Structures are given as structure tokens and as C-alpha cells.
XYZ file of C-alpha atoms in Angstrom:
330
model
C 9.330 2.570 19.933
C 5.936 3.035 20.790
C 3.988 4.251 16.980
C 1.241 6.443 17.275
C -1.903 7.934 14.931
C -3.739 5.956 12.476
C -3.296 2.104 11.364
C -0.886 0.683 14.000
C -1.891 -2.526 13.806
C -1.121 -3.565 10.506
C 2.731 -2.285 10.089
C 4.210 -3.612 13.702
C 8.261 -3.375 14.447
C 10.268 -7.916 15.396
C 10.600 -8.060 18.041
C 15.053 -9.655 19.173
C 15.403 -13.439 19.026
C 15.907 -14.238 22.667
C 20.011 -15.601 23.244
C 20.075 -19.358 23.524
C 21.064 -20.177 27.133
C 25.203 -21.412 27.729
C 26.417 -23.288 30.248
C 29.181 -21.557 31.527
C 31.355 -22.610 34.774
C 32.009 -19.749 36.736
C 34.865 -18.429 36.533
C 33.673 -18.188 32.897
C 31.464 -16.453 33.079
C 33.257 -13.102 35.752
C 36.021 -13.685 32.458
C 32.874 -13.143 30.253
C 31.435 -9.948 32.242
C 35.206 -8.546 33.312
C 35.973 -8.320 28.761
C 32.952 -8.424 27.256
C 32.556 -4.575 27.652
C 35.346 -3.814 25.355
C 35.536 -6.212 23.298
C 32.193 -6.068 21.888
C 30.799 -2.495 20.063
C 27.045 -2.153 21.143
C 25.774 -3.421 18.254
C 27.608 -7.245 18.268
C 23.596 -8.277 19.832
C 21.224 -11.322 18.227
C 19.136 -9.558 15.061
C 16.283 -8.981 15.304
C 13.864 -10.912 13.410
C 11.688 -10.277 10.387
C 8.381 -12.418 10.264
C 8.038 -15.717 8.827
C 5.045 -14.025 6.358
C 4.266 -11.434 3.976
C 5.991 -7.940 4.041
C 8.854 -6.789 5.752
C 11.438 -4.088 5.419
C 15.162 -4.421 7.347
C 16.880 -1.354 7.594
C 20.667 -3.125 7.736
C 22.074 0.687 7.522
C 21.099 3.076 9.502
C 24.085 5.832 9.166
C 25.086 8.323 6.688
C 28.804 8.340 5.242
C 30.686 9.263 8.902
C 32.862 7.375 10.930
C 31.912 7.714 14.036
C 28.527 7.627 14.433
C 28.466 3.592 14.857
C 25.123 3.658 12.466
C 26.242 1.148 8.721
C 25.233 3.036 6.621
C 22.469 2.817 4.060
C 20.866 -0.526 2.602
C 17.433 -1.889 3.205
C 16.261 -5.877 2.697
C 12.973 -6.361 1.687
C 12.007 -9.455 3.020
C 8.841 -11.501 1.363
C 8.071 -14.780 3.450
C 10.509 -14.779 5.413
C 12.430 -14.783 1.754
C 15.118 -11.349 1.606
C 14.038 -10.628 -1.539
C 15.272 -7.228 -2.308
C 18.558 -4.959 -1.346
C 18.978 -1.373 -2.300
C 21.796 -0.509 -1.239
C 24.685 -2.127 -0.531
C 26.815 1.101 2.140
C 29.835 0.110 4.633
C 28.325 -2.548 6.925
C 25.374 -3.799 4.088
C 27.640 -7.826 3.822
C 28.353 -7.909 7.448
C 24.365 -6.668 8.204
C 23.429 -9.166 5.375
C 24.510 -12.386 7.422
C 23.085 -10.841 10.873
C 20.239 -10.668 8.876
C 20.325 -14.247 8.164
C 19.866 -13.191 4.662
C 20.631 -15.966 1.589
C 21.982 -14.267 -1.923
C 20.316 -16.325 -3.476
C 17.110 -15.770 -2.469
C 17.630 -11.533 -3.578
C 15.314 -10.956 -6.763
C 17.848 -7.819 -7.480
C 19.575 -5.624 -6.576
C 18.511 -1.490 -6.850
C 20.415 1.673 -6.098
C 19.773 4.945 -5.500
C 22.726 5.937 -5.803
C 26.520 4.776 -6.729
C 27.995 7.375 -4.203
C 30.800 5.074 -1.191
C 28.737 5.249 1.513
C 25.432 3.618 -0.764
C 27.213 1.395 -3.321
C 31.215 0.093 -1.824
C 29.749 -3.460 0.238
C 28.685 -4.064 -3.753
C 31.969 -6.264 -4.940
C 32.426 -7.832 -1.169
C 28.318 -8.841 -0.891
C 29.573 -10.906 -4.706
C 32.801 -12.591 -3.625
C 30.692 -13.928 0.029
C 27.776 -15.019 -2.942
C 30.195 -18.034 -4.410
C 30.110 -19.599 -1.008
C 26.512 -19.678 -1.514
C 24.284 -21.932 -3.648
C 22.676 -18.975 -6.507
C 22.202 -20.214 -9.987
C 20.221 -17.659 -11.162
C 21.193 -14.625 -13.211
C 20.838 -11.315 -10.367
C 19.185 -8.675 -11.805
C 21.797 -4.665 -10.917
C 19.908 -2.012 -11.402
C 21.198 1.919 -11.199
C 21.148 5.386 -12.436
C 22.575 5.802 -15.651
C 25.361 7.863 -15.575
C 26.946 11.740 -16.430
C 30.220 12.949 -17.440
C 31.339 12.890 -14.010
C 29.923 9.501 -12.755
C 29.563 6.192 -13.711
C 26.908 4.504 -14.133
C 26.041 1.187 -13.115
C 26.855 -1.412 -15.880
C 30.090 1.235 -16.066
C 31.214 0.739 -11.773
C 29.848 -3.136 -12.069
C 32.966 -4.077 -14.595
C 34.551 -1.393 -12.461
C 34.898 -3.210 -9.394
C 34.781 -6.856 -10.434
C 35.522 -6.908 -13.695
C 38.302 -8.349 -15.899
C 40.502 -4.685 -15.428
C 38.225 -4.099 -12.962
C 39.338 -3.810 -8.533
C 38.570 -7.013 -7.939
C 39.494 -8.886 -11.266
C 39.104 -12.367 -9.758
C 35.394 -12.124 -9.979
C 34.931 -10.415 -12.582
C 33.787 -14.296 -13.951
C 30.512 -13.427 -12.362
C 30.141 -11.150 -15.255
C 29.694 -13.938 -18.091
C 27.985 -16.718 -18.888
C 31.083 -19.492 -19.305
C 30.977 -18.898 -14.329
C 31.858 -20.958 -12.826
C 30.821 -19.064 -9.765
C 26.808 -20.464 -10.532
C 25.590 -17.718 -11.959
C 25.898 -14.485 -13.991
C 25.553 -10.506 -12.784
C 23.085 -8.114 -15.807
C 23.852 -5.301 -14.835
C 21.538 -2.688 -16.405
C 21.384 1.487 -16.694
C 17.602 3.595 -15.444
C 16.882 6.525 -16.648
C 18.642 9.736 -14.064
C 17.684 13.128 -15.284
C 14.698 13.694 -16.250
C 10.640 13.417 -15.310
C 9.853 10.456 -16.267
C 8.739 7.398 -14.744
C 10.810 4.593 -15.579
C 9.148 0.474 -14.465
C 10.666 -1.899 -16.989
C 11.098 -4.967 -14.338
C 8.889 -7.167 -12.853
C 9.878 -10.417 -10.689
C 8.024 -12.912 -9.054
C 7.485 -11.520 -6.258
C 7.244 -7.016 -7.113
C 7.452 -4.820 -9.855
C 10.094 -2.118 -9.308
C 9.825 1.806 -10.526
C 12.245 4.035 -10.167
C 12.541 8.194 -11.156
C 15.797 11.090 -11.144
C 15.598 12.411 -8.454
C 17.902 16.124 -8.048
C 20.762 15.262 -5.500
C 22.648 18.333 -7.257
C 25.578 17.074 -9.697
C 25.249 13.268 -8.571
C 22.833 11.280 -11.075
C 20.142 10.080 -8.591
C 16.645 7.697 -9.035
C 14.154 6.786 -5.977
C 13.143 3.313 -6.169
C 9.188 2.741 -6.044
C 8.237 -1.368 -4.945
C 4.113 -2.789 -5.105
C 4.253 -6.291 -2.913
C 0.176 -7.493 -4.026
C -1.949 -4.471 -2.018
C 1.431 -2.753 -0.487
C 4.190 0.173 -2.105
C 7.766 1.217 -0.352
C 8.908 3.792 -1.365
C 12.730 4.556 -0.875
C 14.193 8.478 -1.979
C 17.481 7.844 -0.913
C 19.419 10.884 -1.269
C 17.832 14.243 -2.640
C 16.726 17.464 -2.259
C 13.632 17.181 -4.159
C 13.971 20.282 -6.466
C 11.922 18.238 -8.412
C 9.083 18.318 -6.174
C 8.201 14.723 -7.730
C 8.301 12.441 -4.148
C 4.789 12.936 -3.524
C 3.068 12.039 -6.702
C 5.684 8.859 -6.352
C 4.936 7.956 -3.031
C 1.464 8.130 -3.503
C -0.477 5.926 -1.215
C 2.601 4.322 0.098
C 2.310 2.189 3.166
C 6.201 2.934 3.490
C 8.384 5.890 2.746
C 11.820 5.865 3.579
C 14.292 9.275 3.395
C 17.972 10.922 3.866
C 17.604 12.426 6.968
C 21.162 13.438 6.248
C 20.225 17.314 7.947
C 17.843 19.639 10.535
C 15.172 21.633 10.249
C 16.031 25.602 9.200
C 19.261 24.060 7.862
C 20.169 26.438 4.800
C 23.105 27.115 2.260
C 24.519 24.162 0.246
C 23.252 21.247 1.972
C 20.325 22.185 0.966
C 21.532 21.238 -2.963
C 21.710 18.316 -1.949
C 19.065 16.899 0.923
C 15.341 18.082 1.432
C 14.913 19.132 5.509
C 12.314 17.288 8.228
C 9.200 19.992 7.404
C 9.111 18.503 3.068
C 9.938 15.153 4.384
C 6.492 15.808 6.195
C 4.815 17.982 3.704
C 5.809 15.069 0.792
C 5.083 12.501 3.440
C 1.803 14.069 3.788
C 0.630 15.580 0.684
C 1.137 11.455 -0.607
C -1.011 9.932 2.213
C 2.188 7.784 2.986
C 0.792 5.401 6.196
C 4.616 6.116 8.116
C 7.831 8.218 7.153
C 10.917 6.265 8.105
C 14.034 8.401 8.699
C 17.375 6.655 7.322
C 20.315 7.719 6.229
C 20.937 9.579 9.835
C 23.820 11.761 9.830
C 25.767 13.341 12.887
C 24.228 16.338 12.036
C 20.214 14.923 12.725
C 21.488 12.763 15.522
C 20.606 14.273 18.861
C 18.608 16.563 17.473
C 15.592 13.714 17.376
C 12.932 16.329 19.083
C 13.547 19.046 16.848
C 12.500 17.294 13.986
C 9.678 15.521 15.746
C 8.579 18.854 15.512
C 8.848 19.995 12.267
C 7.527 16.739 11.261
C 4.661 17.026 13.097
C 3.416 19.797 12.334
C 2.205 19.158 8.962
C 2.537 14.505 8.529
C 0.119 13.299 11.716
C 0.999 9.037 10.768
C 4.084 7.128 12.484
C 7.095 7.935 12.114
C 10.350 6.372 12.920
C 13.883 7.507 13.047
C 15.537 4.241 12.471
C 18.435 2.449 13.673
C 20.600 -0.343 12.600
C 18.976 -4.175 12.164
C 15.328 -2.929 12.770
C 12.934 -4.430 11.110
C 9.188 -3.478 10.310
C 6.141 -5.132 9.013
C 3.774 -4.770 6.509
């Protein structure tokens, strides 16, 4: 994908790893050629490699909630100097792609959620289960939106998933300091109503802040990640009714947004999602360096030209339509 407009030399995509050579006899090669198209999905390739230095964003899941889009759902890694330091959302496919990315669960400073619909969170217990076979020894903060009468907060979500009375009670040890699993999970609710910015989490590698966004009746928040001189904003699903992202994303190096509905959409869907022209206006007013359209649905896939035309009327910076496993350096 070619980036255009300003400052593209500092924002770069990682090349795919070169496949290792294998010495197969001719019959084996012939069988492989016959079987490979049917046996392996299109994404069963060497994962792109993020750079060993600096800040990189990797798209673990660029798809929506559909079962027929060929993509994993919402999930992102923020890499810092070749360490996966932050995991944002854990939608379906996140656990598999976390492994494909070569990330180490022990390196994570936190997992954060923009919301707790299944297409943003369902792989959480799979990641926790898998981490039992790793070497993590420090507590793991898990941050996400406070709930409502209809939706649980992140503390309740974690307990319902891996608590003693939860769906996976064998993982309940991860919630106690008496755990034999090596570390403890500390779930923490973040405000998902009002207009105030929350900024009460720092690690040795980044500073986090969040702000509530409007996604219909669903508690949802956007996240801002500050790493030295770099700023990354991940909005999750929102319709910008509160018009809070413009200021929240001010001067961001990368703004990752949900691209769920096409230009010209009317009706109930606009109560949940922003249209391409709204996303463009936010990016332009916030003066972000690059706009990444992710969490793409079947309603928008195949309409990239239409979306691009609407966006480029207002936003002249680099524009990316995200795909699984892509990695972009700041």
C-alpha cells in the first residue's frame, strides 16, 4: 500500500518475513501444490515483522462481527522496541494472531478494552489460558468501560469469564495473589459516561488516557496512548454524537477508527457508527498524521473507493484500509 501526502517517510509498513527455504523431493512438492489451496486459508502466511526499534502498531484483527469476512475482529498490539507492550481489544481471532505476531504475553503492560461486545472481547479467556504456559510473573492490569444496567463493567466481565463461578472456573487462580499461575489479573473499571478525560494509568513505557464515546446504549470508550513523542488514538465503535474525539485525538500520529458503515448511510446504524465523512472531519480538525480505517464490515468492504473519495475531500493525510497482521511504524 502506498502512503501519500505529508511525512510518509516516518510512517512505514513492515515487510513480510521471507519464507525459510525447505528441501522437498519433487513428489512432495507436487502434493503440496495440489493440497495447499484447499488446505490453507489465504491468511496462513508468514506474519509481517514489526521493526526492532521504535513504536509500531500491529493490526491483529481488522474485521467486523461477521463470520464470512475472512478477517479476525477488533484487536491491536502496540509494539515498543520489539516488545508487545499494549493489547487493545481481544476480538475473535486475537489469540491466534497474537501468536502469529510473535508477541510475548509476559511483555504486556496492560490489556485495554474499548467495549465488551463479543467482537471486541471474546478471546480474553483464550489468551489467559495460553498465558499459563508462558513466563509472566508480574500483575496484569485489564482496563475497560464501566457498565450500565444492560451491560457489565470490565471487572464483572472478567469475573464472569474466569471467576470461581464463571464460564472458565479453572482459570480463577489468575484473580488471586495466591495463584500458582505466576501472576494476578487486576481488572479496573474506567468511566464510560460523561465528558471528562480519564488518565490514571502509566506504565514504564507509556501513558494511557480515555474518554467516553457514544455507541448507542453500549458503554464504550476511546483510548489515547502516549509514548515519548508519539501519540496513538484508538476510538473503538462510536458515532461522534458527543464530538469528543476531535480534541482527544489532537496531534495524534495515528488515529485508528471503526469503518463499519459506508458514506450516505442513514437510520439506526448512524446511532452506533460514524460515517466516512465524519471520520475525515475529525481527523482533519485533530490534525492527525495518518488515519487507519479498521473494524471493517461487509457493508464497507468493496466500497473503499467510495469511502476514500468522501474522506479525501476533508482529510489530506495518509489513509490506510487496515487488514489483519499489517504492522505500521511511527
